[in-house]
Amino acid sequence: MKNTESILKNIENLKKSASDEISNNSQKSDLEDWRIKYLGRNGELSSLMKIMKDISPDEKRIIGPKLNQLKNDLNHLFESFQLNNSQTQKYVDNFDITLPGRNISHGTLHPTTLIIREICDAFRSMGFQIHEGNEIETEKYNFDLLNIPDDHPARDQWDTIWLNLTNNENNYLLRTHTSPMQARIMEKNNPPIRVVVPGKCYRYEATDATHEWEFHQIEGLAIDKKISFSELKGTLYQMARKIFGSDQQVRFRCDFFPFVEPGVDMSILWEGRWIEILGAGMVHPKVLTGVGYDPNEYSGFAFGIGPERVSMLKNKIKDIRNFHANDLRFLSQFVN
Ligand code: FA5
């Protein structure tokens, strides 16, 4: 019985040393050495097998199956390592170290974000702060405080997406422009104020190459004592030169917005044509009074730019709908 135990121990040891050794082999040639050492005609397995002819039938019944099992295990080990090696070898054989690596594609900032940053930077360099506002507005801020009473025809062009959030005091809507932020900022701050407000706006309108129902604006507001119309012109002129180049020409024409007096639009001369990019004007005395400012003490100007339209000019984009189409062929052309 003692003999049986020590033979079983030898079988165990052989299995362990064979599997340790094969796991540490890395080369193809090592695998062949391993095969000869353990599975070869004069290898370790054969010499262990030779015991069979010297042991009793009782011992044979115990040892025989164990030796068979050992033989199977070693063969399996060999086959699985051989297979692994040949796959690695195939990969190594096909690997061309002279090929350039594959580029990892990085995301880029959205063209709208890029133009908003560029425009805001132009104003920041002139001392303006940047502020963001809410996209859900009340009728009071979107219209009433901007001198657009209920029956005013200007409401028609801005009639929009109303929200089902009516309470006793307010009707809610998705803001049609960023101008409501004029009143919100004036209510919370004392002059001097110089601020730009980038953000999304929504209008219930049919889309075409220059109109989206969801688009951006950048509102601007400057309030102080003795601000004049020439400062409005100088500031917007400077912005246009920063965005479009130092020799950019601009044109101001009269326009009407109920919340400014006088009101203008500004166009730039682009590829031989005058193209309107913003609306502006001196803040209306009624707007100043509405937020508790004395129009005899304070004056100021405001403007609203459409950044997508500016980007369309700068980047020769033919259709504003590209901005929201999520087409990577379009988006990946804008590298920050
Ligand atoms: C306004 O929205 C005024 N709040 C601008 C303003 C602010 C005037 C302060 C005076 C003082 P208007 O509707 O023209 O104005 O829009 C201003 C700019 O937003 C346009 O010049 C255009 O660039 C952009 N814009 C307007 N509607 C759309 C649209 N549907 N799609 C894309 N851009 C638009």
Coordinates of C-alpha atoms and ligand atoms in Angstrom, one line a residue:
M1 CA 0.0 0.0 0.0
K2 CA 2.9 2.3 0.8
N3 CA 4.2 1.6 -2.7
T4 CA 0.8 2.6 -4.2
E5 CA 0.9 5.9 -2.3
S6 CA 4.3 6.9 -3.4
I7 CA 3.4 6.0 -7.1
L8 CA 0.3 8.2 -6.9
K9 CA 2.5 10.9 -5.5
N10 CA 4.9 10.6 -8.4
I11 CA 2.0 10.9 -10.8
E12 CA 0.8 14.1 -9.1
N13 CA 4.3 15.6 -9.1
L14 CA 4.8 14.8 -12.7
K15 CA 1.6 16.5 -13.7
K16 CA 2.4 19.5 -11.7
S17 CA 6.0 20.0 -12.9
A18 CA 4.8 19.4 -16.5
S19 CA 2.1 22.0 -16.4
D20 CA 4.3 24.5 -14.5
E21 CA 7.0 24.1 -17.1
I22 CA 4.7 24.5 -20.1
S23 CA 3.2 27.6 -18.7
N24 CA 6.6 29.2 -18.5
N25 CA 7.6 28.3 -22.0
S26 CA 7.4 31.2 -24.4
Q27 CA 9.1 29.9 -27.5
K28 CA 8.0 27.4 -30.1
S29 CA 11.3 25.4 -29.6
D30 CA 10.7 25.2 -25.8
L31 CA 7.4 23.5 -26.5
E32 CA 9.1 20.8 -28.6
D33 CA 11.6 20.2 -25.8
W34 CA 8.8 19.9 -23.4
R35 CA 7.1 17.3 -25.6
I36 CA 10.2 15.2 -25.8
K37 CA 10.8 15.5 -22.1
Y38 CA 7.4 14.4 -21.0
L39 CA 5.7 12.7 -23.9
G40 CA 8.7 11.4 -25.8
R41 CA 9.5 7.6 -26.2
N42 CA 12.0 7.8 -23.4
G43 CA 10.3 10.7 -21.6
E44 CA 9.0 11.0 -18.0
L45 CA 5.6 9.5 -18.8
S46 CA 7.0 6.4 -20.4
S47 CA 9.3 5.7 -17.5
L48 CA 6.5 6.1 -15.1
M49 CA 4.4 3.7 -17.2
K50 CA 7.1 1.0 -16.9
I51 CA 6.1 0.6 -13.2
M52 CA 2.9 -1.2 -14.5
K53 CA 4.7 -4.5 -15.2
D54 CA 6.2 -4.7 -11.7
I55 CA 3.1 -4.1 -9.6
S56 CA 0.3 -6.4 -8.3
P57 CA -3.1 -6.7 -10.0
D58 CA -4.7 -4.8 -7.1
E59 CA -2.3 -2.0 -7.5
K60 CA -2.8 -2.0 -11.2
R61 CA -6.5 -1.4 -10.7
I62 CA -5.7 1.8 -8.8
I63 CA -2.6 3.1 -10.6
G64 CA -3.7 2.1 -14.2
P65 CA -6.5 4.7 -14.6
K66 CA -4.4 7.4 -12.9
L67 CA -1.6 6.9 -15.4
N68 CA -4.1 7.0 -18.3
Q69 CA -5.5 10.2 -17.0
L70 CA -2.0 11.7 -16.7
K71 CA -1.3 10.7 -20.3
N72 CA -4.5 12.4 -21.5
D73 CA -3.9 15.5 -19.4
L74 CA -0.3 15.9 -20.8
N75 CA -1.5 15.4 -24.4
H76 CA -4.3 18.1 -23.8
L77 CA -1.8 20.5 -22.4
F78 CA 0.5 20.1 -25.3
E79 CA -2.3 20.5 -27.9
S80 CA -3.7 23.6 -26.3
F81 CA -0.3 25.3 -26.0
Q82 CA 0.5 24.3 -29.6
L83 CA -2.7 25.9 -30.8
N84 CA -2.1 29.1 -28.8
N85 CA 1.4 29.3 -30.1
S86 CA 0.4 28.9 -33.7
Q87 CA -2.2 31.7 -33.4
T88 CA 0.4 34.0 -31.8
Q89 CA 2.8 33.1 -34.5
K90 CA 0.3 33.9 -37.2
Y91 CA -0.3 37.3 -35.7
V92 CA 3.5 37.9 -35.4
D93 CA 4.0 36.8 -39.0
N94 CA 1.4 39.2 -40.3
F95 CA 2.4 42.1 -38.2
D96 CA 3.9 44.9 -40.2
I97 CA 5.7 47.3 -38.0
T98 CA 6.2 49.8 -40.8
L99 CA 2.4 50.5 -41.1
P100 CA 1.3 53.8 -39.5
G101 CA -0.8 53.4 -36.4
R102 CA -4.6 53.9 -36.5
N103 CA -5.7 57.4 -35.4
I104 CA -7.9 57.7 -32.4
S105 CA -10.7 60.0 -33.5
H106 CA -11.2 62.9 -31.1
G107 CA -14.4 64.8 -30.8
T108 CA -14.5 68.5 -31.7
L109 CA -16.5 71.3 -30.4
H110 CA -19.8 72.0 -32.2
P111 CA -19.6 74.8 -34.8
T112 CA -22.2 76.8 -32.9
T113 CA -20.2 76.5 -29.7
L114 CA -17.1 77.7 -31.5
I115 CA -18.7 80.8 -33.0
I116 CA -20.5 81.6 -29.7
R117 CA -17.1 81.5 -27.9
E118 CA -15.5 83.6 -30.6
I119 CA -18.1 86.3 -30.4
C120 CA -18.2 86.3 -26.6
D121 CA -14.4 86.6 -26.6
A122 CA -14.6 89.7 -28.8
F123 CA -17.0 91.3 -26.3
R124 CA -15.0 90.1 -23.3
S125 CA -12.0 91.9 -24.6
M126 CA -14.1 95.1 -24.5
G127 CA -15.0 94.6 -20.9
F128 CA -18.3 92.6 -21.2
Q129 CA -19.2 89.8 -18.8
I130 CA -20.8 86.6 -19.9
H131 CA -24.1 85.5 -18.4
E132 CA -26.5 82.7 -19.2
G133 CA -30.3 82.7 -18.8
N134 CA -33.3 80.4 -18.7
E135 CA -34.9 79.0 -21.9
I136 CA -38.3 78.8 -20.3
E137 CA -39.6 82.3 -19.9
T138 CA -42.7 84.0 -18.7
E139 CA -44.9 86.2 -20.9
K140 CA -43.9 89.1 -18.6
Y141 CA -40.2 89.0 -19.4
N142 CA -40.4 87.8 -23.0
F143 CA -43.0 90.5 -24.0
D144 CA -44.5 92.8 -21.3
L145 CA -41.3 94.2 -19.8
L146 CA -39.9 94.7 -23.3
N147 CA -42.7 97.1 -24.2
I148 CA -44.6 94.5 -26.3
P149 CA -48.1 94.6 -24.9
D150 CA -50.6 91.8 -25.5
D151 CA -52.2 93.4 -28.6
H152 CA -48.9 94.6 -30.2
P153 CA -48.4 93.3 -33.7
A154 CA -44.8 92.5 -32.9
R155 CA -46.1 89.5 -30.9
D156 CA -47.2 87.9 -34.1
Q157 CA -43.7 87.5 -35.5
W158 CA -42.6 86.0 -32.2
D159 CA -45.7 83.9 -31.5
T160 CA -44.2 80.7 -30.2
I161 CA -44.2 77.5 -28.3
W162 CA -46.4 78.0 -25.2
L163 CA -46.0 75.6 -22.3
N164 CA -48.8 74.0 -20.4
L165 CA -47.5 75.4 -17.1
T166 CA -50.0 78.2 -16.6
N167 CA -50.4 79.3 -13.0
N168 CA -52.4 82.3 -11.7
E169 CA -49.7 84.8 -12.5
N170 CA -47.8 83.6 -15.5
N171 CA -48.0 82.1 -18.9
Y172 CA -44.8 80.2 -19.8
L173 CA -43.2 79.8 -23.2
L174 CA -39.9 78.8 -24.8
R175 CA -38.2 82.2 -25.2
T176 CA -38.3 83.7 -28.7
H177 CA -35.2 85.7 -28.1
T178 CA -32.5 86.4 -25.5
S179 CA -33.8 89.9 -24.8
P180 CA -35.8 88.9 -21.7
M181 CA -32.4 88.6 -20.0
Q182 CA -32.1 92.4 -20.4
A183 CA -34.8 92.9 -17.8
R184 CA -33.7 90.1 -15.6
I185 CA -30.1 91.4 -15.4
M186 CA -31.2 95.0 -14.8
E187 CA -33.5 94.0 -12.0
K188 CA -30.7 92.2 -10.2
N189 CA -27.8 94.6 -10.8
N190 CA -27.1 98.2 -10.6
P191 CA -25.3 100.1 -13.4
P192 CA -22.7 100.1 -14.8
I193 CA -23.7 96.9 -16.7
R194 CA -21.9 95.4 -19.6
V195 CA -23.0 91.9 -20.4
V196 CA -23.5 89.4 -23.2
V197 CA -25.9 86.5 -22.9
P198 CA -25.5 83.5 -25.3
G199 CA -28.4 81.0 -25.4
K200 CA -31.0 79.0 -27.3
C201 CA -34.2 80.5 -28.6
Y202 CA -37.3 78.9 -30.1
R203 CA -39.8 80.2 -32.6
Y204 CA -42.9 78.5 -34.1
E205 CA -41.8 78.9 -37.7
A206 CA -41.2 77.0 -40.9
T207 CA -37.6 76.1 -41.4
D208 CA -35.6 77.0 -44.5
A209 CA -31.9 77.6 -45.4
T210 CA -31.7 80.6 -43.1
H211 CA -34.4 79.9 -40.5
E212 CA -34.5 77.2 -37.8
W213 CA -37.2 76.9 -35.2
E214 CA -34.5 76.3 -32.6
F215 CA -31.5 78.6 -32.9
H216 CA -29.1 80.7 -30.8
Q217 CA -28.8 84.4 -30.1
I218 CA -26.2 86.4 -28.2
E219 CA -27.8 89.3 -26.4
G220 CA -25.8 92.3 -25.4
L221 CA -26.5 95.0 -22.9
A222 CA -24.6 98.1 -21.7
I223 CA -26.1 100.5 -19.2
D224 CA -24.4 103.4 -17.6
K225 CA -24.7 107.2 -17.2
K226 CA -24.4 109.0 -20.5
I227 CA -24.1 106.0 -22.9
S228 CA -24.7 107.3 -26.4
F229 CA -25.5 105.9 -29.8
S230 CA -21.9 106.3 -30.9
E231 CA -20.8 103.8 -28.3
L232 CA -23.3 101.3 -29.7
K233 CA -21.9 101.8 -33.2
G234 CA -18.3 101.7 -32.0
T235 CA -18.8 98.5 -30.0
L236 CA -20.5 96.6 -32.7
Y237 CA -18.1 97.8 -35.4
Q238 CA -15.2 96.6 -33.2
M239 CA -16.9 93.2 -32.8
A240 CA -17.3 92.9 -36.6
R241 CA -13.7 93.6 -37.2
K242 CA -12.6 91.1 -34.6
I243 CA -14.8 88.4 -36.1
F244 CA -14.5 89.1 -39.9
G245 CA -11.2 90.9 -40.2
S246 CA -9.7 94.4 -39.6
D247 CA -11.0 95.9 -42.8
Q248 CA -14.6 94.7 -42.4
Q249 CA -17.2 97.3 -43.5
V250 CA -20.5 97.5 -41.6
R251 CA -23.7 99.3 -42.3
F252 CA -26.4 100.5 -39.8
R253 CA -30.0 101.0 -41.0
C254 CA -33.1 102.0 -39.1
D255 CA -35.2 99.1 -37.8
F256 CA -38.0 98.7 -35.4
F257 CA -38.0 96.7 -32.1
P258 CA -40.4 97.9 -29.4
F259 CA -37.8 97.7 -26.7
V260 CA -35.3 100.1 -28.3
E261 CA -35.5 103.7 -29.5
P262 CA -34.0 104.3 -31.9
G263 CA -33.6 100.8 -33.4
V264 CA -31.2 99.6 -36.0
D265 CA -30.0 96.5 -37.8
M266 CA -26.4 96.0 -38.7
S267 CA -25.2 94.4 -41.9
I268 CA -21.7 93.5 -43.0
L269 CA -20.4 93.7 -46.5
W270 CA -19.7 90.2 -47.5
E271 CA -18.7 88.9 -50.9
G272 CA -20.2 92.1 -52.5
R273 CA -23.5 92.0 -50.6
W274 CA -24.8 93.6 -47.5
I275 CA -25.9 90.9 -45.1
E276 CA -27.8 91.6 -41.9
I277 CA -26.4 89.9 -38.8
L278 CA -28.0 91.6 -35.8
G279 CA -30.6 93.9 -34.4
A280 CA -29.8 96.6 -31.9
G281 CA -30.7 100.0 -30.5
M282 CA -30.8 102.3 -27.5
V283 CA -32.7 100.7 -24.6
H284 CA -36.3 102.2 -24.6
P285 CA -37.1 104.5 -21.6
K286 CA -40.2 102.3 -20.9
V287 CA -37.9 99.2 -20.5
L288 CA -35.7 101.2 -18.1
T289 CA -38.6 102.4 -16.1
G290 CA -40.1 98.9 -16.0
V291 CA -37.1 97.6 -14.1
G292 CA -36.9 100.6 -11.7
Y293 CA -34.2 102.6 -13.5
D294 CA -34.5 106.4 -14.0
P295 CA -34.2 107.0 -17.7
N296 CA -33.0 110.5 -17.0
E297 CA -30.1 109.1 -15.1
Y298 CA -29.2 106.0 -17.1
S299 CA -29.1 105.1 -20.7
G300 CA -27.7 102.2 -22.7
F301 CA -27.8 100.0 -25.7
A302 CA -28.7 96.5 -26.5
F303 CA -28.3 94.1 -29.4
G304 CA -29.1 90.6 -30.5
I305 CA -26.9 88.6 -32.8
G306 CA -27.6 85.3 -34.5
P307 CA -24.4 83.3 -34.1
E308 CA -25.4 80.5 -36.6
R309 CA -25.9 83.2 -39.3
V310 CA -22.4 84.6 -38.5
S311 CA -20.8 81.2 -38.8
M312 CA -22.7 80.6 -42.1
L313 CA -21.0 83.7 -43.5
K314 CA -17.5 83.0 -42.1
N315 CA -17.5 79.3 -43.1
K316 CA -19.6 79.4 -46.3
I317 CA -22.3 77.2 -44.9
K318 CA -25.3 77.3 -47.3
D319 CA -28.0 75.9 -45.0
I320 CA -28.6 76.6 -41.3
R321 CA -30.2 73.2 -40.9
N322 CA -26.7 71.6 -41.1
F323 CA -26.1 72.8 -37.6
H324 CA -28.7 70.3 -36.2
A325 CA -28.5 67.5 -38.7
N326 CA -25.8 65.7 -36.7
D327 CA -23.9 64.7 -39.9
L328 CA -20.3 64.0 -39.0
R329 CA -19.1 64.9 -42.5
F330 CA -20.2 68.4 -41.7
L331 CA -19.3 68.6 -38.0
S332 CA -15.8 67.2 -38.3
Q333 CA -14.8 70.0 -40.5
F334 CA -14.7 72.3 -37.5
V335 CA -11.6 71.8 -35.6
N336 CA -11.1 73.8 -32.4
Ligands
FA5_1 C1 -34.6 89.9 -32.1 O1 -34.8 88.8 -31.7 C2 -34.3 91.0 -31.0 N1 -34.5 90.5 -29.7 C3 -32.9 91.5 -31.3 C4 -32.6 92.8 -30.5 C5 -32.0 92.7 -29.3 C6 -32.9 94.0 -31.1 C7 -31.7 93.9 -28.6 C8 -32.6 95.1 -30.4 C9 -32.0 95.1 -29.1 P1 -34.6 89.3 -34.6 O2 -35.9 88.6 -34.6 O3 -34.3 90.2 -35.8 O4 -34.5 90.3 -33.3 O5 -33.4 88.3 -34.4 C10 -32.1 88.7 -34.2 C11 -31.1 87.8 -34.9 O6 -31.4 86.4 -34.5 C12 -31.3 87.8 -36.4 O7 -30.6 88.8 -37.0 C13 -30.8 86.4 -36.8 O8 -29.4 86.5 -36.9 C14 -31.2 85.6 -35.7 N2 -32.4 84.8 -36.0 C15 -33.7 85.3 -35.8 N3 -34.6 84.3 -36.2 C16 -33.9 83.2 -36.6 C17 -34.2 81.9 -37.0 N4 -35.4 81.5 -37.2 N5 -33.1 81.1 -37.3 C18 -31.9 81.4 -37.1 N6 -31.5 82.7 -36.7 C19 -32.5 83.6 -36.4

